[in-house]
Amino acid sequence: MSKFSATQRRLAAIATVLPPGATPEGSRGVILGEALRLFAEHGYGGASIRDIAKLAGIKGASVYSHYPSKAHVLAELIRIGHEEHLRRIRSALLAASPEPRLQLIAVVRAHVLAHADYPMLAVVSNAELHALPSEFAAPILELRRQSELLLLEVIRRGESLGAFKVADTELALLAIGAMGLRVAHWYTPELDKTPEQIADAYGDFACRIVGAMN
Amino acid sequence: MSKFSATQRRLAAIATVLPPGATPEGSRGVILGEALRLFAEHGYGGASIRDIAKLAGIKGASVYSHYPSKAHVLAELIRIGHEEHLRRIRSALLAASPEPRLQLIAVVRAHVLAHADYPMLAVVSNAELHALPSEFAAPILELRRQSELLLLEVIRRGESLGAFKVADTELALLAIGAMGLRVAHWYTPELDKTPEQIADAYGDFACRIVGAMN
DNA sequence: ATCGTAGGCTAACGATCGTTCGTATGTCAA
DNA sequence: TTGACATACGAACGATCGTTAGCCTACGAT
């Protein structure tokens, strides 16, 4: 383990943890939470099983009573992160008025809020995806594809209804996605902006990018 | 080293290498280039000195004839990445007409092109910054601050001249920066979009975000 | 002609890695 | 009361890590 704290160069918040419904109880949950902290701060390769175990109050060998390998721990974290992300976008879209502009705002707000509410989970889900053994990657990438598809469909619908004016749909999609992704790296509760304010601003940015009339 | 290729989950391009002026000659340069490839694909912790040496055609111990440590190799890569980035933004701004809108387009274009021209360097400079020992980090973070400041000043000047209408300057800055950052993760020369097209589109997006009149 | 240096090499160091093994302890159902 | 199961443990495995030491060789300058 490194002798320096590099948190500030990776994510700003030491905020709490995992989505309520998704966290297992007992040691399984504690291991998951502490692994998340360490993976977010030092990366998958920079955090050892023994480091995780120590924070969880057990010994390294005991981790294997709960998870078959270190990769399984990472896989579960990334799965939780992507499922929470998709779940939020889905329900936001379901609750939104059918106007294209309001749909876009709803999706972008959900996207941003997911990254501000669980910054560590978002950082690990995105930045450590490359460390995930390929046998675990397929279902994750499918979740990712579905989230992206929802945003894409909202933009396309807005275009075909004449509500949006986009030069390049795909680039707009990528740009809007990227804006939100990055929030996890700098958001902290100590900021003078609430997640709501950020979500509102980014929703507005997205509307401007796609040329949404209002 | 892992037994799977995770390139697609981290960056799309296997493009070539380092900025022309910045690459040392001889083994020093070869080591730097191969280290960049491996750090981009597997992360700093996922690439060993022996892996780098093997690709460079030498043995692990010989790396230490050229660099005092693995961290020094990473530090040099990240320094090159950030210096190239700042250099491009500076010169783009210097060559731009003084109209705020054109200045913003120039800076965003330079930002995007830096990430599309050297995707591996950009990925390592951003995603592996947290792996850099803190004694190396300070000058890097200063470069980063300067690049950010240039964009911020362009936006602020546009606002005060009444050319831009931004609700939250800081959020606009972060959003525009994030858009460009992410390009390095998906751009590949095999795409049906040239870096120029992407830069143009993103320049336009940035103008829309800050409400630049045209 | 010689010598210093640059840049390779093999070998090995101690540390740490993910993981396995065998065992002990506590809890709860039969 | 017994026995099975879940959860913890210490110890150790082989592999790999970053790094160092010592040696060899080719070559350019004196």
Short mmCIF file of C-alpha atoms (C1' of nucleotides) in Angstrom, two decimals:
data_model
loop_
_atom_site.label_atom_id
_atom_site.label_comp_id
_atom_site.label_asym_id
_atom_site.label_seq_id
_atom_site.Cartn_x
_atom_site.Cartn_y
_atom_site.Cartn_z
CA MET A 1 0.00 0.00 0.00
CA SER A 2 1.24 3.46 -0.78
CA LYS A 3 2.37 5.82 1.90
CA PHE A 4 0.48 8.83 0.58
CA SER A 5 -3.14 9.79 0.29
CA ALA A 6 -4.07 10.46 -3.28
CA THR A 7 -7.76 10.90 -2.70
CA GLN A 8 -7.88 14.46 -3.91
CA ARG A 9 -6.55 13.44 -7.30
CA ARG A 10 -9.21 10.85 -7.82
CA LEU A 11 -12.37 11.90 -6.09
CA ALA A 12 -13.24 14.64 -3.69
CA ALA A 13 -15.75 13.07 -1.37
CA ILE A 14 -15.31 10.51 1.38
CA ALA A 15 -19.08 10.23 1.33
CA THR A 16 -20.96 7.22 2.43
CA VAL A 17 -21.06 4.14 0.60
CA LEU A 18 -23.54 2.02 -1.19
CA PRO A 19 -27.18 2.23 -2.25
CA PRO A 20 -29.48 1.18 0.62
CA GLY A 21 -31.17 -1.78 -0.96
CA ALA A 22 -28.09 -3.28 -2.52
CA THR A 23 -25.82 -3.68 0.50
CA PRO A 24 -25.61 -7.20 2.00
CA GLU A 25 -25.78 -7.48 5.77
CA GLY A 26 -23.03 -8.59 8.11
CA SER A 27 -19.41 -9.02 7.12
CA ARG A 28 -20.32 -9.37 3.48
CA GLY A 29 -21.59 -5.82 3.47
CA VAL A 30 -18.73 -4.44 5.53
CA ILE A 31 -16.19 -6.02 3.20
CA LEU A 32 -17.99 -4.58 0.21
CA GLY A 33 -18.07 -1.10 1.70
CA GLU A 34 -14.43 -1.04 2.72
CA ALA A 35 -13.34 -2.51 -0.60
CA LEU A 36 -15.25 0.29 -2.31
CA ARG A 37 -13.42 2.89 -0.26
CA LEU A 38 -10.02 1.42 -1.06
CA PHE A 39 -10.67 0.73 -4.73
CA ALA A 40 -11.88 4.31 -5.15
CA GLU A 41 -8.84 5.75 -3.44
CA HIS A 42 -6.03 3.48 -4.62
CA GLY A 43 -7.48 1.52 -7.52
CA TYR A 44 -8.16 -2.20 -7.74
CA GLY A 45 -4.49 -3.11 -8.10
CA GLY A 46 -3.49 -0.71 -5.35
CA ALA A 47 -5.68 -2.21 -2.66
CA SER A 48 -4.89 -5.67 -1.31
CA ILE A 49 -7.20 -8.24 0.23
CA ARG A 50 -5.38 -7.75 3.51
CA ASP A 51 -5.98 -3.99 3.36
CA ILE A 52 -9.68 -4.54 2.82
CA ALA A 53 -9.86 -7.15 5.58
CA LYS A 54 -8.09 -4.90 8.06
CA LEU A 55 -10.63 -2.10 7.54
CA ALA A 56 -13.41 -4.66 7.83
CA GLY A 57 -12.00 -5.85 11.16
CA ILE A 58 -11.11 -9.36 10.03
CA LYS A 59 -8.09 -11.17 8.60
CA GLY A 60 -7.36 -11.57 4.92
CA ALA A 61 -8.15 -15.25 4.80
CA SER A 62 -11.61 -14.63 6.24
CA VAL A 63 -12.63 -12.61 3.20
CA TYR A 64 -12.77 -15.89 1.33
CA SER A 65 -15.59 -17.08 3.56
CA HIS A 66 -17.71 -14.43 1.83
CA TYR A 67 -16.30 -13.92 -1.65
CA PRO A 68 -14.51 -16.48 -3.80
CA SER A 69 -11.95 -13.99 -5.06
CA LYS A 70 -10.91 -10.36 -5.07
CA ALA A 71 -12.29 -10.05 -8.59
CA HIS A 72 -15.70 -11.15 -7.37
CA VAL A 73 -15.72 -8.26 -4.89
CA LEU A 74 -14.92 -5.79 -7.64
CA ALA A 75 -17.50 -7.38 -9.93
CA GLU A 76 -20.21 -7.05 -7.31
CA LEU A 77 -19.37 -3.41 -6.69
CA ILE A 78 -19.43 -2.55 -10.37
CA ARG A 79 -22.64 -4.48 -10.87
CA ILE A 80 -24.32 -2.59 -8.02
CA GLY A 81 -23.09 0.70 -9.44
CA HIS A 82 -24.39 0.04 -12.92
CA GLU A 83 -27.70 -1.37 -11.72
CA GLU A 84 -28.33 1.63 -9.50
CA HIS A 85 -27.50 3.93 -12.40
CA LEU A 86 -29.81 2.16 -14.80
CA ARG A 87 -32.57 1.86 -12.22
CA ARG A 88 -32.53 5.60 -11.54
CA ILE A 89 -32.57 6.54 -15.20
CA ARG A 90 -35.39 4.12 -15.93
CA SER A 91 -37.62 5.35 -13.12
CA ALA A 92 -36.83 8.99 -13.89
CA LEU A 93 -37.90 8.46 -17.46
CA LEU A 94 -41.01 6.59 -16.39
CA ALA A 95 -42.07 9.48 -14.15
CA ALA A 96 -41.34 12.18 -16.69
CA SER A 97 -43.83 14.05 -18.83
CA PRO A 98 -43.66 12.99 -22.46
CA GLU A 99 -42.31 16.29 -23.75
CA PRO A 100 -38.84 15.59 -25.19
CA ARG A 101 -37.28 18.46 -23.33
CA LEU A 102 -38.61 17.29 -19.96
CA GLN A 103 -37.59 13.73 -20.73
CA LEU A 104 -34.05 14.83 -21.46
CA ILE A 105 -33.89 16.83 -18.27
CA ALA A 106 -35.21 13.89 -16.28
CA VAL A 107 -32.62 11.49 -17.68
CA VAL A 108 -29.70 13.87 -17.27
CA ARG A 109 -30.78 14.76 -13.77
CA ALA A 110 -30.90 11.08 -12.82
CA HIS A 111 -27.53 10.52 -14.45
CA VAL A 112 -25.94 13.39 -12.55
CA LEU A 113 -27.60 12.58 -9.23
CA ALA A 114 -26.44 8.97 -9.39
CA HIS A 115 -22.87 10.23 -9.70
CA ALA A 116 -23.22 12.83 -6.95
CA ASP A 117 -25.01 10.53 -4.51
CA TYR A 118 -22.53 7.64 -4.88
CA PRO A 119 -19.29 9.18 -6.11
CA MET A 120 -17.05 6.35 -4.94
CA LEU A 121 -19.26 3.75 -6.52
CA ALA A 122 -19.33 5.72 -9.75
CA VAL A 123 -15.58 6.20 -9.82
CA VAL A 124 -14.93 2.51 -9.26
CA SER A 125 -17.60 1.45 -11.75
CA ASN A 126 -16.03 3.56 -14.45
CA ALA A 127 -12.33 3.77 -13.68
CA GLU A 128 -11.83 0.15 -12.62
CA LEU A 129 -13.95 -1.46 -15.28
CA HIS A 130 -10.75 -2.29 -17.13
CA ALA A 131 -9.51 -4.33 -14.17
CA LEU A 132 -12.54 -6.58 -14.27
CA PRO A 133 -11.78 -10.05 -15.69
CA SER A 134 -13.58 -10.42 -18.99
CA GLU A 135 -15.84 -13.21 -17.78
CA PHE A 136 -17.45 -10.67 -15.44
CA ALA A 137 -17.58 -7.84 -17.94
CA ALA A 138 -20.30 -8.92 -20.33
CA PRO A 139 -23.38 -8.39 -18.12
CA ILE A 140 -21.94 -5.08 -16.90
CA LEU A 141 -21.42 -3.81 -20.41
CA GLU A 142 -24.99 -4.78 -21.22
CA LEU A 143 -26.29 -2.64 -18.33
CA ARG A 144 -24.13 0.20 -19.58
CA ARG A 145 -25.48 -0.19 -23.09
CA GLN A 146 -29.04 -0.01 -21.80
CA SER A 147 -28.46 3.20 -19.88
CA GLU A 148 -26.85 4.75 -22.92
CA LEU A 149 -29.67 3.55 -25.13
CA LEU A 150 -32.29 5.24 -22.97
CA LEU A 151 -30.57 8.58 -23.34
CA LEU A 152 -30.07 7.99 -27.06
CA GLU A 153 -33.74 7.23 -27.58
CA VAL A 154 -34.79 10.38 -25.76
CA ILE A 155 -32.54 12.47 -27.99
CA ARG A 156 -33.67 10.73 -31.17
CA ARG A 157 -37.32 11.13 -30.26
CA GLY A 158 -36.80 14.81 -29.60
CA GLU A 159 -35.17 15.17 -32.98
CA SER A 160 -37.87 13.36 -34.89
CA LEU A 161 -40.54 15.41 -33.15
CA GLY A 162 -38.70 18.55 -34.15
CA ALA A 163 -38.10 19.57 -30.55
CA PHE A 164 -34.30 19.17 -30.76
CA LYS A 165 -31.84 20.40 -33.37
CA VAL A 166 -28.63 18.37 -33.14
CA ALA A 167 -25.83 18.39 -35.68
CA ASP A 168 -24.44 15.00 -34.63
CA THR A 169 -26.65 12.85 -32.41
CA GLU A 170 -23.93 10.46 -31.37
CA LEU A 171 -21.50 13.18 -30.36
CA ALA A 172 -24.21 14.92 -28.38
CA LEU A 173 -24.93 11.67 -26.59
CA LEU A 174 -21.27 11.17 -25.74
CA ALA A 175 -20.83 14.75 -24.58
CA ILE A 176 -23.86 14.69 -22.31
CA GLY A 177 -22.82 11.35 -20.86
CA ALA A 178 -19.30 12.59 -20.22
CA MET A 179 -20.43 15.70 -18.37
CA GLY A 180 -22.28 13.61 -15.83
CA LEU A 181 -19.63 10.93 -15.45
CA ARG A 182 -17.08 13.44 -14.31
CA VAL A 183 -19.26 14.80 -11.50
CA ALA A 184 -18.24 11.84 -9.34
CA HIS A 185 -14.64 13.04 -9.41
CA TRP A 186 -15.19 16.50 -7.98
CA TYR A 187 -18.45 16.50 -6.10
CA THR A 188 -18.26 16.74 -2.34
CA PRO A 189 -21.00 17.61 0.20
CA GLU A 190 -18.81 20.45 1.46
CA LEU A 191 -19.35 22.20 -1.85
CA ASP A 192 -21.53 25.30 -1.99
CA LYS A 193 -23.67 23.54 -4.58
CA THR A 194 -26.21 20.86 -3.84
CA PRO A 195 -26.61 17.79 -6.07
CA GLU A 196 -29.97 19.24 -7.05
CA GLN A 197 -28.42 22.46 -8.28
CA ILE A 198 -25.81 20.55 -10.24
CA ALA A 199 -28.44 18.28 -11.73
CA ASP A 200 -30.52 21.29 -12.73
CA ALA A 201 -27.56 23.04 -14.34
CA TYR A 202 -26.47 19.94 -16.24
CA GLY A 203 -30.02 19.29 -17.39
CA ASP A 204 -30.00 22.80 -18.81
CA PHE A 205 -26.60 22.23 -20.45
CA ALA A 206 -27.92 19.07 -22.08
CA CYS A 207 -30.92 20.92 -23.44
CA ARG A 208 -28.63 23.54 -24.92
CA ILE A 209 -26.40 20.89 -26.49
CA VAL A 210 -29.31 19.29 -28.31
CA GLY A 211 -30.80 22.66 -29.17
CA ALA A 212 -34.01 22.04 -27.23
CA MET A 213 -36.50 24.84 -27.69
CA ASN A 214 -38.19 26.20 -24.61
CA MET B 1 -0.17 -9.56 -15.80
CA SER B 2 -3.73 -10.43 -16.59
CA LYS B 3 -4.63 -13.03 -19.12
CA PHE B 4 -7.31 -10.97 -20.83
CA SER B 5 -7.28 -7.90 -22.99
CA ALA B 6 -9.37 -5.15 -21.48
CA THR B 7 -8.41 -2.45 -23.94
CA GLN B 8 -11.93 -1.88 -25.15
CA ARG B 9 -13.10 -1.03 -21.67
CA ARG B 10 -10.54 1.65 -21.18
CA LEU B 11 -9.69 3.22 -24.50
CA ALA B 12 -10.55 2.42 -28.05
CA ALA B 13 -7.44 3.33 -29.98
CA ILE B 14 -4.09 1.56 -30.22
CA ALA B 15 -2.88 4.75 -31.86
CA THR B 16 0.66 5.87 -31.82
CA VAL B 17 2.33 7.18 -28.91
CA LEU B 18 3.85 10.38 -27.76
CA PRO B 19 4.15 13.96 -28.99
CA PRO B 20 7.05 14.32 -31.45
CA GLY B 21 9.17 16.81 -29.56
CA ALA B 22 8.80 15.22 -26.16
CA THR B 23 10.02 11.69 -26.82
CA PRO B 24 13.61 10.90 -25.77
CA GLU B 25 15.75 8.95 -28.23
CA GLY B 26 17.10 5.43 -27.81
CA SER B 27 15.97 3.02 -25.13
CA ARG B 28 14.72 5.83 -22.95
CA GLY B 29 12.13 6.67 -25.55
CA VAL B 30 11.22 3.06 -26.27
CA ILE B 31 10.69 2.36 -22.58
CA LEU B 32 8.51 5.45 -22.29
CA GLY B 33 6.39 4.46 -25.26
CA GLU B 34 5.84 0.87 -24.17
CA ALA B 35 5.15 1.93 -20.61
CA LEU B 36 2.50 4.28 -21.97
CA ARG B 37 0.89 1.45 -23.90
CA LEU B 38 0.79 -0.82 -20.85
CA PHE B 39 -0.28 1.82 -18.34
CA ALA B 40 -3.12 2.83 -20.66
CA GLU B 41 -4.28 -0.74 -21.11
CA HIS B 42 -3.76 -2.27 -17.68
CA GLY B 43 -3.18 0.68 -15.36
CA TYR B 44 -0.04 1.60 -13.44
CA GLY B 45 -0.45 -1.19 -10.92
CA GLY B 46 -1.35 -3.71 -13.60
CA ALA B 47 1.81 -3.29 -15.63
CA SER B 48 5.11 -4.49 -14.22
CA ILE B 49 8.61 -3.25 -14.93
CA ARG B 50 9.34 -6.64 -16.51
CA ASP B 51 6.32 -6.29 -18.81
CA ILE B 52 7.51 -2.89 -19.96
CA ALA B 53 11.06 -4.13 -20.43
CA LYS B 54 9.93 -7.12 -22.48
CA LEU B 55 8.07 -4.89 -24.93
CA ALA B 56 11.08 -2.59 -25.07
CA GLY B 57 13.31 -5.57 -25.94
CA ILE B 58 15.42 -5.48 -22.79
CA LYS B 59 15.40 -7.06 -19.33
CA GLY B 60 13.69 -5.58 -16.32
CA ALA B 61 16.87 -4.61 -14.53
CA SER B 62 18.05 -2.60 -17.54
CA VAL B 63 15.16 -0.19 -17.18
CA TYR B 64 16.99 1.19 -14.15
CA SER B 65 19.85 2.33 -16.38
CA HIS B 66 17.40 4.90 -17.75
CA TYR B 67 14.87 5.65 -15.01
CA PRO B 68 15.45 5.56 -11.25
CA SER B 69 12.07 3.98 -10.55
CA LYS B 70 8.77 2.90 -12.04
CA ALA B 71 7.15 5.98 -10.54
CA HIS B 72 9.59 8.20 -12.44
CA VAL B 73 8.42 6.64 -15.70
CA LEU B 74 4.79 7.37 -14.86
CA ALA B 75 5.68 10.88 -13.71
CA GLU B 76 7.44 11.64 -16.98
CA LEU B 77 4.50 10.38 -19.00
CA ILE B 78 1.99 12.41 -17.05
CA ARG B 79 4.21 15.48 -17.23
CA ILE B 80 4.49 15.15 -21.01
CA GLY B 81 0.74 14.70 -21.29
CA HIS B 82 -0.09 17.76 -19.26
CA GLU B 83 2.56 19.92 -20.90
CA GLU B 84 1.35 19.02 -24.37
CA HIS B 85 -2.19 19.78 -23.32
CA LEU B 86 -1.32 23.17 -21.86
CA ARG B 87 0.95 24.02 -24.79
CA ARG B 88 -1.82 23.36 -27.30
CA ILE B 89 -4.40 25.38 -25.41
CA ARG B 90 -1.99 28.27 -24.97
CA SER B 91 -1.03 28.46 -28.61
CA ALA B 92 -4.62 28.00 -29.78
CA LEU B 93 -5.67 30.91 -27.63
CA LEU B 94 -2.76 33.00 -28.84
CA ALA B 95 -3.72 32.43 -32.47
CA ALA B 96 -7.42 33.07 -31.95
CA SER B 97 -9.37 36.21 -32.80
CA PRO B 98 -10.34 38.14 -29.70
CA GLU B 99 -14.07 37.55 -30.02
CA PRO B 100 -15.13 35.53 -26.97
CA ARG B 101 -17.01 33.01 -29.06
CA LEU B 102 -14.02 32.31 -31.27
CA GLN B 103 -11.72 32.14 -28.28
CA LEU B 104 -13.94 29.54 -26.64
CA ILE B 105 -14.06 27.51 -29.82
CA ALA B 106 -10.29 27.67 -30.13
CA VAL B 107 -9.68 26.48 -26.58
CA VAL B 108 -12.24 23.69 -26.74
CA ARG B 109 -10.93 22.55 -30.11
CA ALA B 110 -7.40 22.38 -28.73
CA HIS B 111 -8.65 20.53 -25.66
CA VAL B 112 -10.50 17.97 -27.74
CA LEU B 113 -7.75 17.53 -30.33
CA ALA B 114 -5.16 16.90 -27.63
CA HIS B 115 -7.31 14.05 -26.36
CA ALA B 116 -8.01 12.61 -29.82
CA ASP B 117 -4.41 12.89 -31.04
CA TYR B 118 -2.88 11.25 -27.96
CA PRO B 119 -5.63 9.15 -26.41
CA MET B 120 -3.30 6.84 -24.51
CA LEU B 121 -1.35 9.73 -23.06
CA ALA B 122 -4.57 11.46 -22.06
CA VAL B 123 -6.00 8.34 -20.43
CA VAL B 124 -2.84 7.75 -18.41
CA SER B 125 -2.49 11.42 -17.49
CA ASN B 126 -5.99 11.47 -16.08
CA ALA B 127 -6.78 7.98 -14.89
CA GLU B 128 -3.40 7.21 -13.34
CA LEU B 129 -2.82 10.55 -11.69
CA HIS B 130 -3.89 8.98 -8.40
CA ALA B 131 -1.06 6.43 -8.65
CA LEU B 132 1.57 9.15 -8.81
CA PRO B 133 3.53 9.54 -5.56
CA SER B 134 2.68 12.90 -4.03
CA GLU B 135 6.18 14.28 -4.40
CA PHE B 136 5.67 14.15 -8.17
CA ALA B 137 2.14 15.46 -8.15
CA ALA B 138 2.56 19.12 -7.30
CA PRO B 139 4.04 20.40 -10.59
CA ILE B 140 1.52 18.31 -12.53
CA LEU B 141 -1.41 19.76 -10.65
CA GLU B 142 -0.05 23.22 -11.33
CA LEU B 143 -0.05 22.54 -15.10
CA ARG B 144 -3.58 21.26 -14.77
CA ARG B 145 -4.64 24.36 -12.90
CA GLN B 146 -3.21 26.58 -15.60
CA SER B 147 -5.05 24.82 -18.41
CA GLU B 148 -8.26 25.07 -16.46
CA LEU B 149 -7.61 28.72 -15.71
CA LEU B 150 -7.25 29.57 -19.39
CA LEU B 151 -10.65 28.13 -20.16
CA LEU B 152 -12.14 29.84 -17.11
CA GLU B 153 -10.79 33.21 -18.16
CA VAL B 154 -12.19 32.84 -21.64
CA ILE B 155 -15.63 32.09 -20.22
CA ARG B 156 -15.47 34.91 -17.69
CA ARG B 157 -14.36 37.40 -20.33
CA GLY B 158 -17.22 36.34 -22.58
CA GLU B 159 -19.63 36.87 -19.72
CA SER B 160 -18.36 40.28 -18.77
CA LEU B 161 -18.49 41.39 -22.40
CA GLY B 162 -22.07 40.21 -22.57
CA ALA B 163 -21.27 37.64 -25.24
CA PHE B 164 -22.08 34.66 -23.01
CA LYS B 165 -25.03 33.98 -20.74
CA VAL B 166 -24.11 31.36 -18.17
CA ALA B 167 -26.13 30.45 -15.11
CA ASP B 168 -23.17 28.94 -13.23
CA THR B 169 -19.71 29.67 -14.58
CA GLU B 170 -17.93 26.99 -12.60
CA LEU B 171 -20.34 24.25 -13.59
CA ALA B 172 -20.08 25.26 -17.23
CA LEU B 173 -16.29 25.06 -16.96
CA LEU B 174 -16.45 21.61 -15.43
CA ALA B 175 -18.97 20.36 -17.98
CA ILE B 176 -16.96 21.60 -20.96
CA GLY B 177 -13.77 20.16 -19.56
CA ALA B 178 -15.41 16.80 -18.92
CA MET B 179 -16.78 16.51 -22.46
CA GLY B 180 -13.29 16.75 -23.91
CA LEU B 181 -11.62 14.53 -21.32
CA ARG B 182 -13.80 11.62 -22.23
CA VAL B 183 -12.94 11.75 -25.94
CA ALA B 184 -9.71 9.90 -25.23
CA HIS B 185 -11.70 6.88 -24.07
CA TRP B 186 -13.72 6.31 -27.22
CA TYR B 187 -11.90 7.96 -30.08
CA THR B 188 -10.28 5.67 -32.64
CA PRO B 189 -9.00 6.48 -36.14
CA GLU B 190 -11.30 3.77 -37.50
CA LEU B 191 -14.26 5.96 -36.56
CA ASP B 192 -16.30 7.64 -39.27
CA LYS B 193 -15.56 10.95 -37.59
CA THR B 194 -12.29 12.81 -37.86
CA PRO B 195 -10.77 14.59 -34.87
CA GLU B 196 -11.54 17.84 -36.69
CA GLN B 197 -15.22 17.00 -36.89
CA ILE B 198 -15.32 16.07 -33.22
CA ALA B 199 -13.48 19.24 -32.27
CA ASP B 200 -15.91 21.33 -34.32
CA ALA B 201 -18.93 19.65 -32.77
CA TYR B 202 -17.61 20.02 -29.24
CA GLY B 203 -16.68 23.64 -29.87
CA ASP B 204 -20.28 24.17 -30.85
CA PHE B 205 -21.54 22.33 -27.77
CA ALA B 206 -19.38 24.54 -25.57
CA CYS B 207 -20.80 27.66 -27.19
CA ARG B 208 -24.29 26.41 -26.53
CA ILE B 209 -23.49 25.62 -22.89
CA VAL B 210 -22.28 29.16 -22.23
CA GLY B 211 -25.09 30.63 -24.30
CA ALA B 212 -22.77 32.25 -26.84
CA MET B 213 -24.66 34.38 -29.31
CA ASN B 214 -23.80 33.94 -32.96
"C1'" DA C 1 46.45 1.32 -27.41
"C1'" DT C 2 43.89 2.10 -23.46
"C1'" DC C 3 40.56 3.41 -20.47
"C1'" DG C 4 36.06 5.09 -19.00
"C1'" DT C 5 31.55 5.01 -19.65
"C1'" DA C 6 26.96 3.63 -21.23
"C1'" DG C 7 23.98 0.13 -21.41
"C1'" DG C 8 23.10 -4.26 -21.37
"C1'" DC C 9 23.01 -8.88 -18.55
"C1'" DT C 10 22.11 -12.72 -14.63
"C1'" DA C 11 21.05 -13.41 -10.11
"C1'" DA C 12 19.13 -12.45 -6.11
"C1'" DC C 13 17.08 -9.58 -2.28
"C1'" DG C 14 13.04 -8.87 0.76
"C1'" DA C 15 8.34 -7.70 0.47
"C1'" DT C 16 3.84 -8.48 -0.75
"C1'" DC C 17 0.46 -10.52 -3.54
"C1'" DG C 18 -3.99 -13.68 -4.04
"C1'" DT C 19 -5.20 -17.79 -2.39
"C1'" DT C 20 -5.53 -22.45 0.13
"C1'" DC C 21 -5.40 -25.50 4.07
"C1'" DG C 22 -6.52 -27.15 8.37
"C1'" DT C 23 -8.51 -25.85 12.52
"C1'" DA C 24 -11.17 -23.56 16.21
"C1'" DT C 25 -15.33 -21.44 17.86
"C1'" DG C 26 -19.96 -20.18 18.23
"C1'" DT C 27 -24.92 -20.81 17.10
"C1'" DC C 28 -28.95 -23.15 16.17
"C1'" DA C 29 -31.73 -27.22 14.49
"C1'" DA C 30 -32.66 -31.93 15.28
"C1'" DT D 1 -26.96 -33.41 23.64
"C1'" DT D 2 -25.31 -33.72 19.35
"C1'" DG D 3 -23.93 -32.34 15.09
"C1'" DA D 4 -23.83 -29.40 11.13
"C1'" DC D 5 -22.94 -25.12 9.40
"C1'" DA D 6 -21.17 -20.45 9.14
"C1'" DT D 7 -17.51 -17.70 10.20
"C1'" DA D 8 -13.37 -16.70 11.90
"C1'" DC D 9 -8.25 -17.80 12.50
"C1'" DG D 10 -2.82 -18.70 11.84
"C1'" DA D 11 0.28 -20.48 8.70
"C1'" DA D 12 1.89 -21.24 4.60
"C1'" DC D 13 1.95 -21.81 -0.64
"C1'" DG D 14 3.98 -20.30 -5.04
"C1'" DA D 15 4.16 -16.32 -7.82
"C1'" DT D 16 5.35 -11.87 -8.73
"C1'" DC D 17 6.62 -7.37 -7.39
"C1'" DG D 18 10.19 -3.22 -7.47
"C1'" DT D 19 14.76 -2.85 -6.88
"C1'" DT D 20 19.89 -3.70 -6.16
"C1'" DA D 21 24.46 -5.76 -6.86
"C1'" DG D 22 27.96 -7.25 -9.62
"C1'" DC D 23 29.58 -8.37 -14.02
"C1'" DC D 24 30.35 -8.16 -19.08
"C1'" DT D 25 30.91 -5.90 -23.44
"C1'" DA D 26 31.08 -2.54 -27.08
"C1'" DC D 27 32.61 1.89 -28.28
"C1'" DG D 28 34.29 6.76 -28.33
"C1'" DA D 29 37.68 9.81 -26.59
"C1'" DT D 30 42.33 10.50 -24.92
#
